[in-house]
Amino acid sequence: MDILYFGVDIGGTATKFGAFTAEGVKLAQWEIPTDTAEQGGRILPTVASEIRRYAENDLSRVAGVGVGIPGPVLRNGRVERCVNLHWSNFNPARELSALLGGVPCFAGNDANMAAMGESWQGGGRGAHSVILVTLGTGVGSGIILDGKVIYGAHGLGGEVGHTLCDPDESLPCNCGHIGCLDQIASATGIVRRAERMLAACDTPSALRSLERITARDVFDAAKAGDALAAQVTDICMDFLAKSLSMLSCVIDPELFIIGGGVSKAGAYLIDLVTRHYNEYATLSEQKARIVLAELGNDAGIYGTAKLAIDSAR
Amino acid sequence: MDILYFGVDIGGTATKFGAFTAEGVKLAQWEIPTDTAEQGGRILPTVASEIRRYAENDLSRVAGVGVGIPGPVLRNGRVERCVNLHWSNFNPARELSALLGGVPCFAGNDANMAAMGESWQGGGRGAHSVILVTLGTGVGSGIILDGKVIYGAHGLGGEVGHTLCDPDESLPCNCGHIGCLDQIASATGIVRRAERMLAACDTPSALRSLERITARDVFDAAKAGDALAAQVTDICMDFLAKSLSMLSCVIDPELFIIGGGVSKAGAYLIDLVTRHYNEYATLSEQKARIVLAELGNDAGIYGTAKLAIDSAR
């Protein structure tokens, strides 16, 4: 019987599982709803029983398990607070290991794990240093340097979404500050900017006929030649490019990988961000490449499996 | 005879040498003028002869040499262009090694090497991840993560001085962009802000009696209670604090170390930066500490010696 590694991505609504060989071949993947009742106390027992079931109750086959958590994980594995799972002051890897008879378990922040997954078998294959930026409801990110996640001394490594990006923004961000990248380049930020610009002018736009605008609508209209929509995507992706050029002066990665729902805009988005990035990143002749994420919502199970494979050896 | 490691910090005007034991004890240090004639072709032969002289011509005692260069050094050791030394397309470590009969030699950017030195035997002793920010004519910086320099894929790792800091600045930075931290929080930036503020108002200030203002004058006046000078230092260090909080959302180091000439303002400066940093860095309860550099102009020879000790083993 082959040795198994598991990558588990625990989200607020669903938990995804991937079973992998030691060589990183994915054997199976499946998904169950996350049951957050009892202060999240049912989550890990359910994860453990799914793993036992797949391994046909033979835990000697299970060499390691990685879990991704939607919140900060300290370097020692401790989770101070994970709002979506109702956890506080908790060491999920240690708890899960106890539930699995001592199988080595490891935990990481979900965005960092997604970055690990993309750098391993996704858009970053072959690169040593990559930064994944996911544009969804917010802006998530994770930094992989020499194949390792930058966790940070206080669990904030790679929280790029909360770097200042537009000091002229008026709304506060969820984090309490103003003008974070999270507010500007996320799907939410793109829609907000479109709505503001539509309200502030009379320029005709296909977006005016929609009852509720999504970031996808804005990109689709921009691609179809809608001038106002193109202006919105241009402004938002210009801010993103500025942030990427800042990251090039700090980490200087080989690759930026753009993921999340907004990245479905594909080559149009990459071209737009790259054009602006090249205007800002002028300190070196050779520049980081900007590419699309490839693993979508599966990035987390790849990344957590990789964490388990690297750490349990 | 003991084994020797050398740390060599090559500046545009002076070259500093340190001789170290394998345990990191500094045995001697000295300095010679840098002779940049012949397109910088004399620099490395002179370095080699200084090392031979100290080692009494017994190169078997020399286990490794690290050199710091005032410009970007690529990961493979290549220097594309080093304006101050008149070098281009040059691999100084390889050249020096050839001049020293194959002794292992390693090169790094001077700011990164200073960060390595401070993290090894200076203000960052005992910390795993530190960012050194030097406030001098410009703003230099270097990032040490898990004891290793972040060089970056294109030699730009830790070029924090060229991250955007004040988009309202009107002058262009040397790098071609506008509002870089380099322009705002450097000694040059502090003096410029003081001069602008003096010109823009009639507030009495001790600075008005000076023919030529230095950053030190501004801090001295601020410490002595001069309101205008205190406002200048407050604004400049507030911008620095904003940049540090941005770095906490990317690297999240244990420590920030502040060095360079401006850091002679001591505890006053650290308190000022820390106060503003704590306003911005609110994503985690525990925060990075901000401390003074301790090695001054010797940080480079410590860092290059450490590079040699770590790499030549």
XYZ file of C-alpha atoms in Angstrom:
626
model
C 0.000 0.000 0.000
C 1.290 3.422 -0.891
C 2.146 6.050 1.678
C -0.406 8.889 1.683
C -0.226 12.615 2.376
C -3.347 14.715 2.789
C -3.932 18.360 1.998
C -6.998 19.763 3.767
C -8.336 23.252 3.083
C -10.791 24.232 5.819
C -13.022 27.094 4.723
C -15.923 28.716 6.533
C -18.468 26.835 4.399
C -16.658 23.855 2.820
C -13.667 21.684 3.631
C -11.677 20.306 0.704
C -9.527 17.197 0.874
C -6.787 15.971 -1.418
C -4.946 12.638 -1.085
C -1.441 12.668 -2.536
C 1.483 10.309 -3.027
C 4.894 11.259 -1.612
C 5.834 12.295 -5.174
C 2.984 14.793 -5.244
C 0.585 12.912 -7.480
C -2.985 13.683 -6.534
C -4.920 10.433 -6.115
C -8.299 11.817 -5.134
C -10.049 14.946 -4.021
C -13.396 15.573 -2.392
C -15.278 18.177 -0.427
C -17.667 18.237 2.539
C -19.573 21.082 4.195
C -17.773 22.633 7.179
C -19.835 22.178 10.334
C -18.919 25.143 12.535
C -21.332 24.262 15.374
C -20.052 23.824 18.960
C -17.501 26.655 18.633
C -15.992 24.852 15.686
C -15.411 21.799 17.869
C -16.719 19.371 15.262
C -14.403 20.473 12.482
C -11.244 18.520 13.268
C -12.991 15.265 14.367
C -14.756 15.324 10.997
C -11.479 15.949 9.177
C -9.891 13.059 11.073
C -12.720 10.686 10.245
C -12.570 11.601 6.530
C -8.863 10.824 6.509
C -9.367 7.527 8.360
C -12.097 6.579 5.921
C -9.942 7.275 2.842
C -7.008 5.408 4.394
C -9.325 2.494 5.168
C -8.549 2.913 8.871
C -4.885 2.124 8.318
C -3.190 5.214 9.773
C 0.240 3.672 9.276
C -0.215 4.570 5.608
C -0.731 8.250 6.444
C 2.645 9.998 6.500
C 1.432 13.551 7.071
C -1.493 15.956 6.913
C -1.463 19.669 6.134
C -4.395 21.913 6.990
C -5.156 25.395 5.720
C -7.042 27.798 7.986
C -8.869 31.008 6.987
C -6.905 33.239 9.355
C -3.434 33.882 10.769
C -1.431 30.887 11.982
C 1.589 31.664 14.136
C 4.909 30.019 13.417
C 4.424 27.588 16.293
C 1.110 26.494 14.753
C -1.078 28.382 17.190
C -4.237 30.115 15.975
C -5.011 33.131 18.163
C -8.406 33.687 16.611
C -10.113 32.296 13.534
C -13.422 34.119 13.233
C -14.890 31.963 10.445
C -14.264 28.691 12.281
C -15.063 30.090 15.759
C -11.668 29.023 17.046
C -9.521 30.904 19.525
C -6.220 30.066 21.224
C -6.037 26.754 19.527
C -3.340 24.589 17.947
C -5.223 22.778 15.178
C -2.250 20.739 13.931
C -1.580 19.367 17.394
C -5.267 18.588 17.985
C -5.607 16.853 14.642
C -2.441 14.860 15.272
C -3.905 13.641 18.577
C -7.101 12.619 16.761
C -5.019 10.684 14.217
C -2.885 8.712 16.648
C 0.127 11.018 16.312
C 0.281 11.341 12.514
C 2.407 14.485 11.884
C 0.058 17.389 11.126
C 0.915 20.937 10.105
C -1.196 24.070 9.733
C -0.873 27.211 7.675
C -2.881 30.233 6.668
C -5.059 29.455 3.633
C -3.639 32.215 1.430
C -0.081 31.121 2.200
C -1.055 27.533 1.451
C -2.609 28.536 -1.862
C 0.645 30.317 -2.741
C 2.551 27.164 -1.849
C 0.220 25.107 -4.060
C 0.530 27.463 -7.039
C 4.301 27.611 -6.684
C 4.473 23.807 -6.543
C 2.116 22.575 -9.245
C 0.358 25.694 -10.554
C 1.320 28.934 -12.289
C 4.635 29.062 -10.417
C 6.035 25.642 -11.307
C 9.811 25.825 -11.480
C 10.156 29.227 -9.818
C 11.956 29.615 -6.491
C 10.259 32.782 -5.328
C 6.681 33.697 -6.103
C 4.013 35.953 -4.690
C 0.419 34.871 -5.170
C -2.141 37.671 -5.085
C -5.772 36.565 -5.152
C -8.377 39.095 -6.200
C -11.721 37.998 -4.768
C -14.047 39.522 -2.181
C -10.817 40.852 -0.705
C -7.176 40.641 -1.723
C -5.362 37.613 -0.333
C -1.723 36.830 -0.767
C 1.083 34.501 0.116
C 4.821 34.694 -0.415
C 7.024 31.716 -1.221
C 10.761 32.262 -0.982
C 13.137 29.423 -1.835
C 10.210 27.038 -1.639
C 9.148 28.159 1.833
C 6.251 30.267 3.055
C 7.097 33.595 4.698
C 4.943 33.206 7.805
C 6.264 36.267 9.603
C 7.195 36.662 13.248
C 3.623 37.583 14.248
C 1.651 35.636 11.623
C 1.405 38.582 9.213
C 3.850 37.488 6.516
C 2.321 38.040 3.107
C -0.680 40.072 4.293
C -0.167 42.231 1.228
C -3.862 43.098 1.016
C -3.397 45.415 3.973
C -0.549 47.475 2.596
C -1.474 51.063 1.825
C -2.290 51.561 -1.813
C -4.573 54.580 -2.273
C -4.281 57.251 0.441
C -7.110 59.164 -1.266
C -9.674 56.433 -0.577
C -12.324 57.695 1.826
C -13.881 54.467 3.168
C -12.159 52.563 5.954
C -10.985 49.004 5.247
C -12.123 46.079 7.469
C -8.713 46.281 9.131
C -9.447 49.821 10.343
C -7.034 51.608 8.008
C -7.784 53.473 4.819
C -6.748 52.795 1.249
C -5.534 49.188 1.609
C -4.936 47.220 -1.590
C -7.771 44.983 -0.359
C -10.238 47.833 -0.839
C -9.017 48.859 -4.263
C -8.064 45.834 -6.358
C -10.539 43.257 -5.029
C -13.747 42.354 -6.869
C -15.500 44.476 -4.228
C -13.189 47.410 -4.952
C -13.652 47.132 -8.714
C -17.437 47.136 -8.351
C -17.329 50.068 -5.925
C -15.187 52.110 -8.280
C -17.485 51.307 -11.223
C -20.548 52.379 -9.241
C -18.877 55.589 -8.124
C -17.765 56.472 -11.636
C -21.183 55.688 -13.106
C -22.794 57.948 -10.510
C -20.327 60.759 -11.114
C -20.763 61.141 -14.885
C -23.150 60.666 -17.788
C -20.795 58.707 -20.055
C -22.797 55.957 -21.739
C -21.814 52.482 -20.567
C -23.167 48.969 -20.928
C -22.856 48.743 -17.142
C -25.744 51.202 -16.729
C -28.252 48.576 -17.895
C -27.280 46.094 -15.166
C -29.247 45.875 -11.965
C -26.292 44.646 -9.960
C -22.756 44.956 -11.263
C -20.074 42.312 -10.677
C -16.327 42.594 -11.251
C -16.789 40.138 -14.074
C -19.308 42.453 -15.740
C -16.807 45.296 -15.520
C -14.031 43.252 -17.138
C -16.378 41.835 -19.790
C -17.578 45.318 -20.704
C -13.984 46.608 -20.769
C -12.974 43.787 -23.113
C -15.954 44.593 -25.343
C -14.710 48.175 -25.702
C -16.826 49.952 -23.076
C -14.772 53.091 -22.321
C -15.974 53.649 -18.761
C -15.495 50.005 -17.793
C -12.025 50.070 -19.345
C -11.197 53.130 -17.262
C -12.314 51.341 -14.085
C -10.235 48.241 -14.762
C -7.301 50.433 -15.785
C -7.364 52.426 -12.531
C -7.802 49.384 -10.283
C -5.107 47.331 -11.992
C -2.787 50.360 -12.013
C -3.031 50.392 -8.211
C -2.348 46.663 -8.150
C 0.699 47.179 -10.384
C 2.005 49.870 -8.009
C 1.718 47.427 -5.122
C 3.491 44.714 -7.113
C 6.341 47.098 -7.926
C 6.598 47.887 -4.200
C 6.855 44.151 -3.531
C 9.615 43.946 -6.125
C 11.617 46.425 -4.013
C 11.152 44.247 -0.924
C 11.031 40.584 -1.956
C 11.854 40.874 -5.671
C 10.203 37.568 -6.655
C 10.683 35.785 -9.959
C 6.940 35.627 -10.524
C 3.731 37.244 -9.459
C 0.772 34.874 -9.769
C -2.683 36.454 -9.986
C -5.562 34.303 -8.800
C -9.049 34.616 -7.318
C -12.343 35.227 -9.112
C -11.164 38.399 -10.841
C -8.325 36.459 -12.508
C -10.932 34.811 -14.744
C -10.527 37.972 -16.825
C -7.442 36.112 -18.073
C -4.950 37.525 -20.553
C -6.712 40.915 -20.630
C -6.019 41.363 -16.924
C -2.445 40.076 -17.099
C -1.629 42.389 -20.010
C -3.132 45.368 -18.197
C -1.279 44.716 -14.929
C 1.985 43.929 -16.737
C 1.825 47.146 -18.746
C 1.458 49.273 -15.616
C 3.943 47.168 -13.640
C 6.600 47.745 -16.283
C 6.069 51.501 -15.930
C 6.771 51.347 -12.199
C 9.356 48.592 -11.895
C 12.253 50.424 -13.459
C 15.017 49.704 -10.922
C 16.217 46.632 -12.821
C 16.226 45.776 -16.491
C 14.967 42.261 -15.942
C 11.551 42.199 -14.360
C 9.342 39.720 -12.575
C 6.791 38.025 -14.812
C 3.098 38.268 -14.005
C 1.102 35.114 -14.719
C -2.306 33.605 -14.035
C -2.960 31.140 -11.233
C -3.755 27.669 -12.562
C -5.177 25.658 -9.692
C -8.232 27.776 -8.853
C -9.928 26.645 -5.661
C -7.726 23.544 -5.488
C -4.553 25.548 -4.750
C -5.113 25.092 -1.007
C -5.143 21.287 -1.046
C -1.990 21.253 -3.164
C -0.264 23.702 -0.828
C -1.235 21.913 2.378
C -0.188 18.581 0.879
C 3.179 20.117 -0.015
C 3.506 21.483 3.524
C 2.886 17.971 4.847
C 5.293 16.349 2.390
C 8.084 18.854 3.161
C 7.560 18.943 6.924
C 6.847 15.301 7.726
C 10.017 13.989 6.104
C 47.791 29.039 13.118
C 44.122 29.898 13.268
C 41.843 29.772 10.264
C 40.843 33.265 9.100
C 37.765 34.745 7.482
C 37.755 38.247 6.036
C 34.931 40.724 5.710
C 35.649 43.482 3.189
C 33.382 46.479 2.694
C 34.286 48.245 -0.544
C 32.960 51.801 -0.628
C 33.434 54.502 -3.222
C 36.051 56.282 -1.076
C 37.312 53.752 1.492
C 37.631 49.987 1.764
C 37.281 48.462 5.234
C 38.731 45.107 6.240
C 37.948 42.866 9.170
C 39.773 39.625 10.021
C 37.631 37.113 11.935
C 37.955 33.678 13.484
C 35.532 30.920 12.429
C 33.665 31.620 15.682
C 33.091 35.220 14.633
C 35.624 36.917 16.891
C 37.047 39.993 15.229
C 40.855 39.888 15.398
C 41.643 43.107 13.576
C 40.159 45.788 11.404
C 41.679 48.416 9.179
C 40.814 50.706 6.321
C 42.479 51.917 3.117
C 41.391 54.433 0.476
C 39.569 52.876 -2.492
C 41.532 53.504 -5.689
C 38.911 53.588 -8.434
C 41.364 54.372 -11.264
C 41.562 52.144 -14.373
C 37.786 51.499 -14.422
C 38.041 50.171 -10.901
C 40.562 47.584 -12.089
C 42.916 48.200 -9.153
C 40.351 47.594 -6.437
C 40.390 43.801 -6.183
C 44.169 43.344 -6.625
C 44.603 45.766 -3.710
C 42.036 43.845 -1.628
C 43.857 40.597 -2.415
C 47.244 42.001 -1.414
C 45.848 43.352 1.880
C 44.497 39.891 2.695
C 47.762 38.194 1.719
C 49.663 40.664 3.875
C 47.477 40.062 6.947
C 47.678 36.287 6.434
C 51.464 36.572 6.097
C 51.252 35.134 2.591
C 49.832 31.850 3.890
C 46.576 31.571 1.956
C 45.955 28.091 3.363
C 44.900 29.917 6.544
C 42.246 31.915 4.677
C 38.978 29.964 4.688
C 36.776 32.548 3.008
C 36.326 36.190 2.058
C 33.118 38.194 1.807
C 32.949 41.486 -0.047
C 30.291 44.177 0.112
C 29.646 46.289 -2.970
C 27.823 49.647 -3.183
C 25.273 48.449 -5.745
C 23.073 45.499 -6.693
C 24.667 42.049 -6.759
C 22.727 39.324 -8.546
C 22.205 35.977 -6.921
C 24.902 34.405 -9.073
C 27.351 37.050 -7.829
C 27.320 39.122 -10.997
C 27.395 42.924 -10.783
C 25.639 44.422 -13.793
C 26.768 47.944 -12.988
C 28.365 49.515 -9.951
C 28.620 53.234 -10.672
C 30.791 54.140 -7.654
C 33.437 51.536 -8.433
C 33.206 51.925 -12.240
C 32.459 48.233 -12.662
C 30.117 46.694 -15.189
C 29.301 43.091 -16.074
C 31.693 41.805 -13.518
C 31.787 38.941 -11.031
C 33.898 40.380 -8.188
C 33.793 37.243 -6.001
C 35.084 35.082 -8.821
C 37.800 37.589 -9.754
C 38.941 37.933 -6.157
C 38.986 34.174 -5.724
C 41.262 33.886 -8.778
C 43.568 36.529 -7.265
C 43.675 34.543 -4.022
C 44.529 31.145 -5.472
C 40.968 29.863 -5.310
C 40.033 30.945 -1.755
C 36.194 30.878 -1.663
C 34.936 34.458 -2.073
C 31.367 35.776 -1.925
C 29.856 39.142 -2.746
C 26.778 40.971 -1.582
C 25.208 44.393 -1.743
C 26.575 46.641 1.029
C 23.187 47.408 2.606
C 22.298 43.709 2.712
C 25.691 42.964 4.242
C 25.197 45.653 6.890
C 21.831 44.059 7.744
C 23.558 40.696 8.031
C 26.180 42.224 10.331
C 23.622 43.931 12.577
C 21.521 40.777 12.777
C 24.614 38.732 13.679
C 26.494 40.834 16.215
C 24.652 44.166 16.367
C 21.190 45.418 17.276
C 19.567 42.221 15.984
C 21.538 39.627 17.939
C 19.320 36.628 18.647
C 16.558 37.568 16.191
C 15.774 35.350 13.207
C 14.233 37.995 10.984
C 15.281 41.629 10.927
C 15.054 44.550 8.562
C 17.814 47.140 8.762
C 16.884 50.594 7.530
C 19.749 53.082 7.335
C 18.896 56.764 7.242
C 21.817 58.597 5.669
C 22.204 60.562 2.443
C 19.581 58.135 1.187
C 17.634 55.300 2.770
C 19.372 51.937 2.532
C 18.002 48.663 3.721
C 18.558 44.957 3.935
C 16.308 42.096 4.977
C 17.479 39.032 6.883
C 15.051 36.131 7.075
C 15.998 33.012 9.004
C 19.569 34.236 9.028
C 19.733 34.699 5.252
C 19.733 37.810 3.093
C 16.777 38.285 0.760
C 18.720 39.041 -2.412
C 15.751 38.944 -4.753
C 15.475 37.366 -8.180
C 16.787 40.502 -9.933
C 19.061 41.890 -7.193
C 16.385 44.200 -5.755
C 15.560 42.367 -2.521
C 15.421 44.849 0.350
C 15.512 48.002 -1.810
C 12.995 49.469 0.604
C 14.240 53.017 -0.001
C 12.529 52.932 -3.366
C 9.080 51.958 -2.193
C 6.479 54.689 -2.581
C 5.969 56.597 0.627
C 4.621 60.095 -0.111
C 2.671 60.393 -3.369
C 2.330 64.149 -2.719
C 6.077 64.771 -2.994
C 6.823 66.922 -6.035
C 10.528 66.276 -6.666
C 11.606 63.152 -8.550
C 13.824 60.632 -6.744
C 17.174 59.541 -8.236
C 15.434 56.361 -9.324
C 13.074 58.348 -11.543
C 9.957 57.862 -9.449
C 8.331 60.282 -7.040
C 7.788 60.070 -3.297
C 10.190 57.210 -2.479
C 11.001 56.623 1.192
C 14.571 57.545 0.196
C 13.467 61.106 -0.501
C 11.446 61.546 2.666
C 13.124 59.847 5.622
C 16.790 60.259 4.675
C 18.994 62.986 6.181
C 18.574 64.747 2.832
C 14.795 64.463 3.070
C 14.703 65.740 6.638
C 16.793 68.784 5.722
C 14.685 69.460 2.619
C 11.475 69.328 4.644
C 12.928 71.642 7.300
C 14.000 74.166 4.657
C 10.608 74.045 2.978
C 8.743 74.517 6.224
C 11.008 77.378 7.326
C 10.403 79.094 3.999
C 6.647 78.581 4.167
C 5.996 80.160 7.568
C 7.247 82.696 10.079
C 7.251 80.417 13.136
C 10.355 81.194 15.177
C 12.878 78.363 15.169
C 16.466 77.867 16.264
C 17.054 76.474 12.788
C 16.646 79.938 11.269
C 19.986 81.075 12.709
C 21.928 78.315 10.949
C 23.628 78.971 7.656
C 23.394 75.347 6.528
C 21.024 72.927 8.249
C 21.871 69.259 8.827
C 19.525 66.440 9.862
C 21.388 66.394 13.145
C 20.573 70.079 13.712
C 16.903 69.329 13.109
C 16.857 66.469 15.640
C 18.911 68.448 18.173
C 16.512 71.375 17.920
C 13.506 69.067 18.183
C 14.940 67.481 21.327
C 15.541 70.960 22.779
C 11.851 71.781 22.307
C 11.899 73.680 19.017
C 8.311 73.299 17.766
C 9.023 73.602 14.062
C 11.943 71.156 14.196
C 9.782 68.727 16.182
C 7.122 68.965 13.497
C 9.674 68.161 10.792
C 11.025 65.106 12.610
C 7.481 64.011 13.421
C 6.346 64.151 9.793
C 9.448 62.425 8.413
C 9.430 59.647 11.009
C 5.681 59.202 10.566
C 6.360 58.385 6.905
C 9.092 55.985 7.965
C 6.675 54.319 10.415
C 4.106 53.900 7.632
C 6.725 52.164 5.504
C 7.716 49.908 8.397
C 4.088 48.928 8.955
C 3.853 48.093 5.246
C 6.923 45.868 5.672
C 5.208 44.185 8.608
C 2.401 43.152 6.237
C 4.919 41.635 3.828
C 7.878 40.236 5.774
C 6.621 40.707 9.352
C 10.104 40.738 10.953
C 10.813 40.368 14.644
C 12.873 43.552 14.646
C 13.426 46.715 12.713
C 16.927 48.092 13.180
C 17.450 51.782 12.431
C 20.972 52.797 11.445
C 22.791 55.442 9.416
C 23.813 58.949 10.474
C 20.281 60.009 11.434
C 20.103 57.164 13.977
C 22.542 59.132 16.145
C 19.381 60.913 17.337
C 19.075 57.785 19.497
C 16.179 57.081 21.836
C 14.312 60.222 20.717
C 14.134 58.850 17.175
C 13.251 55.301 18.240
C 10.437 56.550 20.499
C 9.060 58.745 17.737
C 9.105 56.006 15.099
C 7.717 53.405 17.534
C 4.820 55.660 18.541
C 3.743 56.147 14.930
C 4.448 52.512 14.004
C 2.127 51.310 16.756
C -0.649 53.493 15.315
C -0.321 51.825 11.917
C 0.628 48.237 12.775
C -2.701 47.152 14.193
C -3.205 43.825 12.402
C -1.584 41.838 15.225
C -1.438 42.415 18.939
C 2.228 41.600 19.191
C 4.357 43.967 17.185
C 7.874 44.110 15.847
C 10.314 46.026 18.040
C 12.223 48.973 16.647
C 15.816 49.286 17.880
C 19.003 51.191 17.116
C 21.823 49.763 15.040
C 24.929 49.099 17.103
C 27.789 48.522 14.695
C 27.792 51.852 12.867
C 30.124 51.849 9.870
C 31.534 48.452 10.864
C 28.272 46.595 10.126
C 29.505 45.817 6.601
C 32.675 43.997 7.651
C 30.707 41.938 10.161
C 28.098 41.061 7.550
C 30.578 40.139 4.835
C 32.560 38.047 7.321
C 29.342 36.247 8.279
C 28.564 35.670 4.595
C 32.012 34.121 4.177
C 31.694 31.982 7.323
C 28.239 30.690 6.350
C 28.993 30.152 2.678
C 32.509 28.748 2.762
C 31.677 25.924 5.129
